[in-house]
PDB file of N, CA and C in Angstrom:
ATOM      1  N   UNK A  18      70.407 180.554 150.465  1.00 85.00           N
ATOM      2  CA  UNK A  18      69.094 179.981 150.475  1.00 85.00           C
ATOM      3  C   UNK A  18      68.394 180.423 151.755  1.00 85.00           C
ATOM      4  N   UNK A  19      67.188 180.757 151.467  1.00 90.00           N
ATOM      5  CA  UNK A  19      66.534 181.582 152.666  1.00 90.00           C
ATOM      6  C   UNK A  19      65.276 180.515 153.056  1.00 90.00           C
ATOM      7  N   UNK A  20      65.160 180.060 153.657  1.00 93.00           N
ATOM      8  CA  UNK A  20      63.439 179.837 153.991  1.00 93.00           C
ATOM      9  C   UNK A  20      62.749 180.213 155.146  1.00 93.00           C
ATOM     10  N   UNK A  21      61.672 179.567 155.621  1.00 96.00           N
ATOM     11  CA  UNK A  21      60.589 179.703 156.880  1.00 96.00           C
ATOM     12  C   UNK A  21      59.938 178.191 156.983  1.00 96.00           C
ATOM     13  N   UNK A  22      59.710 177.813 158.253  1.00 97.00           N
ATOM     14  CA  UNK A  22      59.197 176.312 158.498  1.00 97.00           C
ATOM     15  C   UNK A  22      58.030 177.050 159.167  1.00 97.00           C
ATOM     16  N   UNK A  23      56.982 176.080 158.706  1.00 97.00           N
ATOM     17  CA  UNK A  23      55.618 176.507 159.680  1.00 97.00           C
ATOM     18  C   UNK A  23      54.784 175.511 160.220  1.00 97.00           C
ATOM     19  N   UNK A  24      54.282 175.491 161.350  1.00 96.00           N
ATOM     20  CA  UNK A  24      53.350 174.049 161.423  1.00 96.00           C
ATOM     21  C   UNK A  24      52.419 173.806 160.439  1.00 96.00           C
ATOM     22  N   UNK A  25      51.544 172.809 160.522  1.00 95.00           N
ATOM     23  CA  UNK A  25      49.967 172.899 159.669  1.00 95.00           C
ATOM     24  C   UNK A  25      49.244 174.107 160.524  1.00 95.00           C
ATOM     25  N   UNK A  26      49.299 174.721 161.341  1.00 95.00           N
ATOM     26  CA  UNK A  26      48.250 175.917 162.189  1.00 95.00           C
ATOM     27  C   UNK A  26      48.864 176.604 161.691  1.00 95.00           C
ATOM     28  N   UNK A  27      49.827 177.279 160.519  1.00 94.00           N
ATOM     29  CA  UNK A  27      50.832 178.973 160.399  1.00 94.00           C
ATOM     30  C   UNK A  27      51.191 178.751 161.657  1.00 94.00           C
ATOM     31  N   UNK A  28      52.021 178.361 162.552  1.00 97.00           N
ATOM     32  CA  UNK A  28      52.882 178.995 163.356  1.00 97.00           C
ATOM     33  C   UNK A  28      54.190 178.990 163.144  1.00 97.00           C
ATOM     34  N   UNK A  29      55.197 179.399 163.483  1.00 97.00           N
ATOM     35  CA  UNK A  29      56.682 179.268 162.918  1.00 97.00           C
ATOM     36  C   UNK A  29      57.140 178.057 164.373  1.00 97.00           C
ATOM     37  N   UNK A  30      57.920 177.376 163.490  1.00 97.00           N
ATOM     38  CA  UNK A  30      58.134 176.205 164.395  1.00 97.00           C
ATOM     39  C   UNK A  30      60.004 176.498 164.106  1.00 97.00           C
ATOM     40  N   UNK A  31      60.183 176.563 165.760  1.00 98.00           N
ATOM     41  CA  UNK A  31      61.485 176.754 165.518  1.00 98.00           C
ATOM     42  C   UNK A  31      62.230 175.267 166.059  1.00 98.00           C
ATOM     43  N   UNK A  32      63.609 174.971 165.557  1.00 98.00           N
ATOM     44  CA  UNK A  32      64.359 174.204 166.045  1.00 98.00           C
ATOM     45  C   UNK A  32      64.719 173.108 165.158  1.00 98.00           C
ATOM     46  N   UNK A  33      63.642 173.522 163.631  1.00 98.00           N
ATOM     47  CA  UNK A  33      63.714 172.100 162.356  1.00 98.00           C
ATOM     48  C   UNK A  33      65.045 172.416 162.308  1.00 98.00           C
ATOM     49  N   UNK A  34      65.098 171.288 162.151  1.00 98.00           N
ATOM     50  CA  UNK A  34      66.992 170.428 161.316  1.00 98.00           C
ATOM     51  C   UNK A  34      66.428 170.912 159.666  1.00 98.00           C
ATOM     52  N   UNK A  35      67.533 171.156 159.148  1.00 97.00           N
ATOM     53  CA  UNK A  35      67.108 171.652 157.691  1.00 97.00           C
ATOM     54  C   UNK A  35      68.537 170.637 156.898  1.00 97.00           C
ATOM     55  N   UNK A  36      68.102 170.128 155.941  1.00 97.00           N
ATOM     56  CA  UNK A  36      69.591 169.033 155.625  1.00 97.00           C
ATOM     57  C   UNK A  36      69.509 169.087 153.978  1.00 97.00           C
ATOM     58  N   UNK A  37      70.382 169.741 153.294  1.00 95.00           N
ATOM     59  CA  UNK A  37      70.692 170.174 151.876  1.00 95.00           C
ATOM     60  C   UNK A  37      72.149 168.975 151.585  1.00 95.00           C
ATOM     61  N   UNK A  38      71.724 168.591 150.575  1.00 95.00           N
ATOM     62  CA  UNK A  38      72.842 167.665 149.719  1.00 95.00           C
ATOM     63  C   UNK A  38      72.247 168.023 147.603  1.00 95.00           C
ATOM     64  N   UNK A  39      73.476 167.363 147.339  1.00 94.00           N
ATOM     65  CA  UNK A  39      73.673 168.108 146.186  1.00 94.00           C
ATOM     66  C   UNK A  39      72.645 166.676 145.387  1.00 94.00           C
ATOM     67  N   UNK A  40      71.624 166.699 144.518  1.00 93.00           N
ATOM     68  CA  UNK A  40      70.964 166.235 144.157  1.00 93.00           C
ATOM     69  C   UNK A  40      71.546 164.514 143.486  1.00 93.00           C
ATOM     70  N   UNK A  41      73.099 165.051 142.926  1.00 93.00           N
ATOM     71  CA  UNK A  41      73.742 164.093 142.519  1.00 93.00           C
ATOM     72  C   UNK A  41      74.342 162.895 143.710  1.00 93.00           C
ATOM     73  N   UNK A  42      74.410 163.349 145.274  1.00 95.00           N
ATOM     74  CA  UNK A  42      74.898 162.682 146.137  1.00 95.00           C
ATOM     75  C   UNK A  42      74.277 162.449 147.126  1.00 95.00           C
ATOM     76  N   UNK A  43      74.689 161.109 147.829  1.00 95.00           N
ATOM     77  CA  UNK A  43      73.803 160.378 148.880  1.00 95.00           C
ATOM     78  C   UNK A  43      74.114 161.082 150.454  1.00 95.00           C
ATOM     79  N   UNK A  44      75.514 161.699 151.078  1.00 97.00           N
ATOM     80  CA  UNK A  44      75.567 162.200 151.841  1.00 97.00           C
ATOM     81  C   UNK A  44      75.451 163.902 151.734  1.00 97.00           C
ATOM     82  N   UNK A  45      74.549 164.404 152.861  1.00 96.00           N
ATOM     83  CA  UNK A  45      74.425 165.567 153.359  1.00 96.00           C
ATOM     84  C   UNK A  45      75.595 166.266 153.383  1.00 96.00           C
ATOM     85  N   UNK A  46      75.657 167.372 152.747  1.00 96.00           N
ATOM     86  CA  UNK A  46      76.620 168.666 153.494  1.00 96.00           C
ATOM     87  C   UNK A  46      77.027 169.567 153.541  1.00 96.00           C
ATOM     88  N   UNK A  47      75.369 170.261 153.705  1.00 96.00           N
ATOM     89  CA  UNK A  47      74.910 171.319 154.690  1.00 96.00           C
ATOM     90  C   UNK A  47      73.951 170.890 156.060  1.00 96.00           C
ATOM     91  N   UNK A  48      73.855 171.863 156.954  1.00 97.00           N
ATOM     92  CA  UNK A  48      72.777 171.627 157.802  1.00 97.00           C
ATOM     93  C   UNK A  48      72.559 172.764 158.869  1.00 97.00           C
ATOM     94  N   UNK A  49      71.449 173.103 158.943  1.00 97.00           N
ATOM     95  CA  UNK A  49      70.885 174.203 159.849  1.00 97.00           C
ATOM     96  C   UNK A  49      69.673 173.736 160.516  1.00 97.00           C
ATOM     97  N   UNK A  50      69.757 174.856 161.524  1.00 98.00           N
ATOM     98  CA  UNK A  50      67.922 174.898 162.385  1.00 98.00           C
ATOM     99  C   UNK A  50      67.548 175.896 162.348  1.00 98.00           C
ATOM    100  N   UNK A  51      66.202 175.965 161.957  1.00 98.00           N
ATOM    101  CA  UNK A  51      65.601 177.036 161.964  1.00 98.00           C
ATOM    102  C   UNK A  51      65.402 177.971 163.373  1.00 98.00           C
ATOM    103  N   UNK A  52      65.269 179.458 163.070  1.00 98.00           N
ATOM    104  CA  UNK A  52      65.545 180.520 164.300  1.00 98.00           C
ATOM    105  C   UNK A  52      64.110 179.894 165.091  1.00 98.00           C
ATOM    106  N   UNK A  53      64.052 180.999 166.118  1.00 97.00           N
ATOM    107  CA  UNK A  53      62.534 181.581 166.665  1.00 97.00           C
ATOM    108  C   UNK A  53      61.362 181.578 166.311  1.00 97.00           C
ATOM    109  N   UNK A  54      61.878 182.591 164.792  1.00 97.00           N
ATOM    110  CA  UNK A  54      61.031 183.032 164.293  1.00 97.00           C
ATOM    111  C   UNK A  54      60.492 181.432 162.738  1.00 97.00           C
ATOM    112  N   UNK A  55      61.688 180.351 162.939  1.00 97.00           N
ATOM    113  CA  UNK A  55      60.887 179.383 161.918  1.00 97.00           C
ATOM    114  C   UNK A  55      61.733 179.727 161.089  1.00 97.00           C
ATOM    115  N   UNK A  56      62.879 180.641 160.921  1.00 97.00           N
ATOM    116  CA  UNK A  56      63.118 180.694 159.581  1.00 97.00           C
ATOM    117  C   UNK A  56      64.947 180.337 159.164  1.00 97.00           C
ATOM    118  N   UNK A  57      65.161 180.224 157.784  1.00 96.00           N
ATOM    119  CA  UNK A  57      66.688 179.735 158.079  1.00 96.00           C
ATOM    120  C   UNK A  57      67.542 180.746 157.224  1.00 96.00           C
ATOM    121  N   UNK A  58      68.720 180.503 157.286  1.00 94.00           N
ATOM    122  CA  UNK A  58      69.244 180.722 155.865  1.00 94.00           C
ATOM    123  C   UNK A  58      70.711 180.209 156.015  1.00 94.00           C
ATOM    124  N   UNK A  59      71.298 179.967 154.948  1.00 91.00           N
ATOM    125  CA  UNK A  59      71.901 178.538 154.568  1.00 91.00           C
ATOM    126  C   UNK A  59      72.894 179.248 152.862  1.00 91.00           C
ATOM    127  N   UNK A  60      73.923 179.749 153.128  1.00 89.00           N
ATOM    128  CA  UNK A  60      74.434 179.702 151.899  1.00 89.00           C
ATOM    129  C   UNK A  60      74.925 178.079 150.869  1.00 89.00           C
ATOM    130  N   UNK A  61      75.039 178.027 149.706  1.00 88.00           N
ATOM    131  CA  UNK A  61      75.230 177.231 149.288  1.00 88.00           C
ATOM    132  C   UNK A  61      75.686 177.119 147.809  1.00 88.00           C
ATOM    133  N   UNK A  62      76.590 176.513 146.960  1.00 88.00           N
ATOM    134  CA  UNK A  62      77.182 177.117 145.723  1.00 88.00           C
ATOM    135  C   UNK A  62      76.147 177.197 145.067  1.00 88.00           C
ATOM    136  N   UNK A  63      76.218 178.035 143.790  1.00 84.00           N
ATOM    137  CA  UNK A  63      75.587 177.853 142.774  1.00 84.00           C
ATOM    138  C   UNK A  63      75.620 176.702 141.769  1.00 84.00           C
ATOM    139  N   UNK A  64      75.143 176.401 140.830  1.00 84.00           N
ATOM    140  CA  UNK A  64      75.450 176.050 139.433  1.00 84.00           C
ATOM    141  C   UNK A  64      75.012 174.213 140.084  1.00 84.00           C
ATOM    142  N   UNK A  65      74.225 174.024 140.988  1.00 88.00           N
ATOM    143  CA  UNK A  65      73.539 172.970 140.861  1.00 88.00           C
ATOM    144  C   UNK A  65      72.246 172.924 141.659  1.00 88.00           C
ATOM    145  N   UNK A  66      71.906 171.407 141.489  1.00 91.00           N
ATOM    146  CA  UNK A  66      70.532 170.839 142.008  1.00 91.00           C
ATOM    147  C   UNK A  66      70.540 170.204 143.183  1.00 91.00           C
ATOM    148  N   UNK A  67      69.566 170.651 144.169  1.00 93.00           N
ATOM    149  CA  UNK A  67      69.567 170.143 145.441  1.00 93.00           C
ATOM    150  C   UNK A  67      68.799 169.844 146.212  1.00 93.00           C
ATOM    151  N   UNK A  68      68.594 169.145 147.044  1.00 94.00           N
ATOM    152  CA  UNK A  68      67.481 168.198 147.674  1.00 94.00           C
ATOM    153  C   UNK A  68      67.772 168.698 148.888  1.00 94.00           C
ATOM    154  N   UNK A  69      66.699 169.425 149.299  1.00 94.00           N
ATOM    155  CA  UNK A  69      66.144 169.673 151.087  1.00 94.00           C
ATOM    156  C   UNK A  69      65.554 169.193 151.623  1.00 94.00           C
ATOM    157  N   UNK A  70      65.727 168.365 152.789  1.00 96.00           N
ATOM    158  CA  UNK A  70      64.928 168.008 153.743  1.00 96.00           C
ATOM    159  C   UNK A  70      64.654 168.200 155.310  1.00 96.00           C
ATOM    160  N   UNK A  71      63.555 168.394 155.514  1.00 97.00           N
ATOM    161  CA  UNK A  71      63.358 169.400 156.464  1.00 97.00           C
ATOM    162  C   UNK A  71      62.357 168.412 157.505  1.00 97.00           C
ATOM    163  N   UNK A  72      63.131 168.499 158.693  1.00 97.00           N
ATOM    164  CA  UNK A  72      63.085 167.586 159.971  1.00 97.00           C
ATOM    165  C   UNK A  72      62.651 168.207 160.511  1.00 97.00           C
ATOM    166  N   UNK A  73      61.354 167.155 161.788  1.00 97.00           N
ATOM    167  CA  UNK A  73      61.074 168.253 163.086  1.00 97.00           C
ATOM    168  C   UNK A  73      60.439 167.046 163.983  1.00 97.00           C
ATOM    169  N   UNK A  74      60.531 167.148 165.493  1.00 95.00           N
ATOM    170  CA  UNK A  74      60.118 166.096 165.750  1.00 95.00           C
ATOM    171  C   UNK A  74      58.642 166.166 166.438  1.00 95.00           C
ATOM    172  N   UNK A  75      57.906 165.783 165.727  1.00 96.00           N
ATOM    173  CA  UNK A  75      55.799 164.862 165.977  1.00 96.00           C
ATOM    174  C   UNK A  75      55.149 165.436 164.288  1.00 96.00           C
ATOM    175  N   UNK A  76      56.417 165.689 163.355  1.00 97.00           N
ATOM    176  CA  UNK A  76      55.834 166.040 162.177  1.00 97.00           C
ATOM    177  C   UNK A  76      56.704 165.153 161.225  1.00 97.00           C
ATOM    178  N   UNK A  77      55.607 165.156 159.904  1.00 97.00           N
ATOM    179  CA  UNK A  77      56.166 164.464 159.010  1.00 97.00           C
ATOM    180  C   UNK A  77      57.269 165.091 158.115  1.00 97.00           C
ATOM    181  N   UNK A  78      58.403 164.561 157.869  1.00 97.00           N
ATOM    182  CA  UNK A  78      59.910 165.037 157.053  1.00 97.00           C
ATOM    183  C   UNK A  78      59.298 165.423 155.952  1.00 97.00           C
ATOM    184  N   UNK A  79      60.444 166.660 155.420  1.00 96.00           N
ATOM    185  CA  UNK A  79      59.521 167.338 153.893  1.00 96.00           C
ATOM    186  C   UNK A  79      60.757 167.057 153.542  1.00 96.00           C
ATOM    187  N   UNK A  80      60.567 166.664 151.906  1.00 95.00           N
ATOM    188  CA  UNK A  80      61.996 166.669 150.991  1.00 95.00           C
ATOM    189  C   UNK A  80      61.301 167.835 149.937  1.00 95.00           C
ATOM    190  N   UNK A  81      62.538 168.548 149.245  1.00 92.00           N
ATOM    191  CA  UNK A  81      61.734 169.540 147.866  1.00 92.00           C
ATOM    192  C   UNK A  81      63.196 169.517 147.331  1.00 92.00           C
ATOM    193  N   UNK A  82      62.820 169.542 145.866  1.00 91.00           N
ATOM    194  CA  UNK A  82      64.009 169.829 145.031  1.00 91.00           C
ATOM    195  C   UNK A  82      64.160 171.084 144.674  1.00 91.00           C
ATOM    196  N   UNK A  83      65.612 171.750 144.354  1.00 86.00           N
ATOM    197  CA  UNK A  83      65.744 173.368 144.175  1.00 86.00           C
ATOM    198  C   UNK A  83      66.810 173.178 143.381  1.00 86.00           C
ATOM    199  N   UNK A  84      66.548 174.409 142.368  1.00 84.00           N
ATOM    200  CA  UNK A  84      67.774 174.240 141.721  1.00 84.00           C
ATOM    201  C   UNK A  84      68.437 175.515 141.848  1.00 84.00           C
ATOM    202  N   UNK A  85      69.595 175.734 142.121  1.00 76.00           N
ATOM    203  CA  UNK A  85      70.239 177.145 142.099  1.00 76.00           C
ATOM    204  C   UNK A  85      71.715 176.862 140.611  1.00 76.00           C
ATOM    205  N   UNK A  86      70.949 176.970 139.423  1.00 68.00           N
ATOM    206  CA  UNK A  86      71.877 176.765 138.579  1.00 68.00           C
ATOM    207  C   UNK A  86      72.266 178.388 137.998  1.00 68.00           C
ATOM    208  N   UNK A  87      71.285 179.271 138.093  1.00 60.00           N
ATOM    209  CA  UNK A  87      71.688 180.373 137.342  1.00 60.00           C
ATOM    210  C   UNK A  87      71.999 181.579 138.231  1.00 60.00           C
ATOM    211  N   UNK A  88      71.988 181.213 139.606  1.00 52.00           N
ATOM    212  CA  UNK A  88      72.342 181.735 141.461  1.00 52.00           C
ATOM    213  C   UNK A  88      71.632 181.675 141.785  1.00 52.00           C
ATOM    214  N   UNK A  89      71.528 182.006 143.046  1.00 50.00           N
ATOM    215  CA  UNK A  89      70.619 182.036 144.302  1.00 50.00           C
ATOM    216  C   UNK A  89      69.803 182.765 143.849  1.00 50.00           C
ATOM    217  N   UNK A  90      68.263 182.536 144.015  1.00 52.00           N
ATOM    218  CA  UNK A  90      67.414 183.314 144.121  1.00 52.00           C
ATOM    219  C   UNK A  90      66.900 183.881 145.130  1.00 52.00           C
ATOM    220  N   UNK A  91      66.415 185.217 144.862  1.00 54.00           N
ATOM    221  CA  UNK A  91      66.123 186.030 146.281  1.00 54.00           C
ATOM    222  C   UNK A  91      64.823 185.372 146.644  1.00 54.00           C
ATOM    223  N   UNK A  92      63.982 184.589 146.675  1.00 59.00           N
ATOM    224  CA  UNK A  92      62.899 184.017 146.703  1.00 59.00           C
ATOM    225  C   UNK A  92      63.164 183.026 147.957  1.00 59.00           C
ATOM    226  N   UNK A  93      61.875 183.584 149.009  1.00 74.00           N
ATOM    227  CA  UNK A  93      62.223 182.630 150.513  1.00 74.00           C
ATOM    228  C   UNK A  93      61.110 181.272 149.919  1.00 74.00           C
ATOM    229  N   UNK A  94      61.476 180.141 150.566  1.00 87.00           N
ATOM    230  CA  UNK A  94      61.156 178.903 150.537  1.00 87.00           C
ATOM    231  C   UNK A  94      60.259 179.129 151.938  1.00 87.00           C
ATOM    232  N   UNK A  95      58.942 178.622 151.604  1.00 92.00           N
ATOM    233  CA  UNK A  95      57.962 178.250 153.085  1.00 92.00           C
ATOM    234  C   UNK A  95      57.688 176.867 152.980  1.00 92.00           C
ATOM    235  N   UNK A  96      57.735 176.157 154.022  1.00 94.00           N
ATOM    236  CA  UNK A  96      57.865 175.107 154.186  1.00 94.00           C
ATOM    237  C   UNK A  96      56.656 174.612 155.403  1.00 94.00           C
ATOM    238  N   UNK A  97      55.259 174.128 155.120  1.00 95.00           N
ATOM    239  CA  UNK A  97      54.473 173.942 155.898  1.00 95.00           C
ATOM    240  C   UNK A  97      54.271 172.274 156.130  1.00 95.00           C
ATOM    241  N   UNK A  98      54.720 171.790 157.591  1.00 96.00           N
ATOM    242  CA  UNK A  98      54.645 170.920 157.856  1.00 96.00           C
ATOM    243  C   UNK A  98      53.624 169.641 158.664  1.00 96.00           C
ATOM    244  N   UNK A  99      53.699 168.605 158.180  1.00 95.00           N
ATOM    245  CA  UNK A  99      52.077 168.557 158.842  1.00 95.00           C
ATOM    246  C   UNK A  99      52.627 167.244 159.975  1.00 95.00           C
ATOM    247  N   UNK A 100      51.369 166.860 160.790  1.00 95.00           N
ATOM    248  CA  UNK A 100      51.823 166.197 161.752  1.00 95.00           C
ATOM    249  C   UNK A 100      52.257 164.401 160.861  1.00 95.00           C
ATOM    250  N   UNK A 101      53.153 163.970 162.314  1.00 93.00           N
ATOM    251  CA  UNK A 101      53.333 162.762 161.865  1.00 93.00           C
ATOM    252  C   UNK A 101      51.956 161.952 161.956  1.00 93.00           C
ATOM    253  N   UNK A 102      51.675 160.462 161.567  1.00 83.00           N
ATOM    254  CA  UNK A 102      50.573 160.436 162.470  1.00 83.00           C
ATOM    255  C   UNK A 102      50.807 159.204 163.589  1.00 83.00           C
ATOM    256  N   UNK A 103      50.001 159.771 164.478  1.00 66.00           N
ATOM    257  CA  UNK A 103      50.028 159.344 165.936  1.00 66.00           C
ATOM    258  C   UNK A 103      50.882 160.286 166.500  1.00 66.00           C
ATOM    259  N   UNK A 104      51.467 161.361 166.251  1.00 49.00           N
ATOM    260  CA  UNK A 104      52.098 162.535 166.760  1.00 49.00           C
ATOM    261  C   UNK A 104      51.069 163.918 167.193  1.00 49.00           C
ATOM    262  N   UNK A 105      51.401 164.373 168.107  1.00 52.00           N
ATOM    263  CA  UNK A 105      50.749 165.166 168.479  1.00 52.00           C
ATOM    264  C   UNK A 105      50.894 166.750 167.844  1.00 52.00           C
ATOM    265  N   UNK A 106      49.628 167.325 167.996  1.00 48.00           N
ATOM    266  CA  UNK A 106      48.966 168.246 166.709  1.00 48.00           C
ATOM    267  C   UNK A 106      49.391 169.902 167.437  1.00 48.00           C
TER     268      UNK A 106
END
């Protein structure tokens, strides 16, 4: 699984916590941070459904569902995050 985190301005925001669990279960387990450049990648089995959520701190948490049932797709995930509020912009 490949993605990119970006602020609300396009910038690549590096250092998000990235947290993958299998759609069917309540605990996490995968987890990465995104590079420099904002971006991740994260192997993970095939042949199910999975819930990402993507942390950063003065922005609001993104969850997205993915399914990798028929494999991984070569397709990067962008992930644009917006502020929390009362967090700074």
């Amino acid at each position: 699984m490949l993605g990119t985190v970006f602020t609300e301005k396009a910038y690549a925001l590096p250092g998000a916590r990235i947290r993958i669990r299998r759609s069917s279960e309540k605990k996490f387990r995968w987890e990465t941070y995104t590079n420099s450049r904002g971006e991740f990648a994260l192997r993970i089995p095939q042949g199910n459904e999975y819930e990402i959520v993507v942390l950063a701190k003065g922005f609001t948490d993104q969850t997205n569902a993915v399914s990798a049932k028929s494999g991984i797709s070569e397709d990067t995930a962008v992930y644009r995050m917006q502020p929390a509020s009362g967090g700074k912009k």
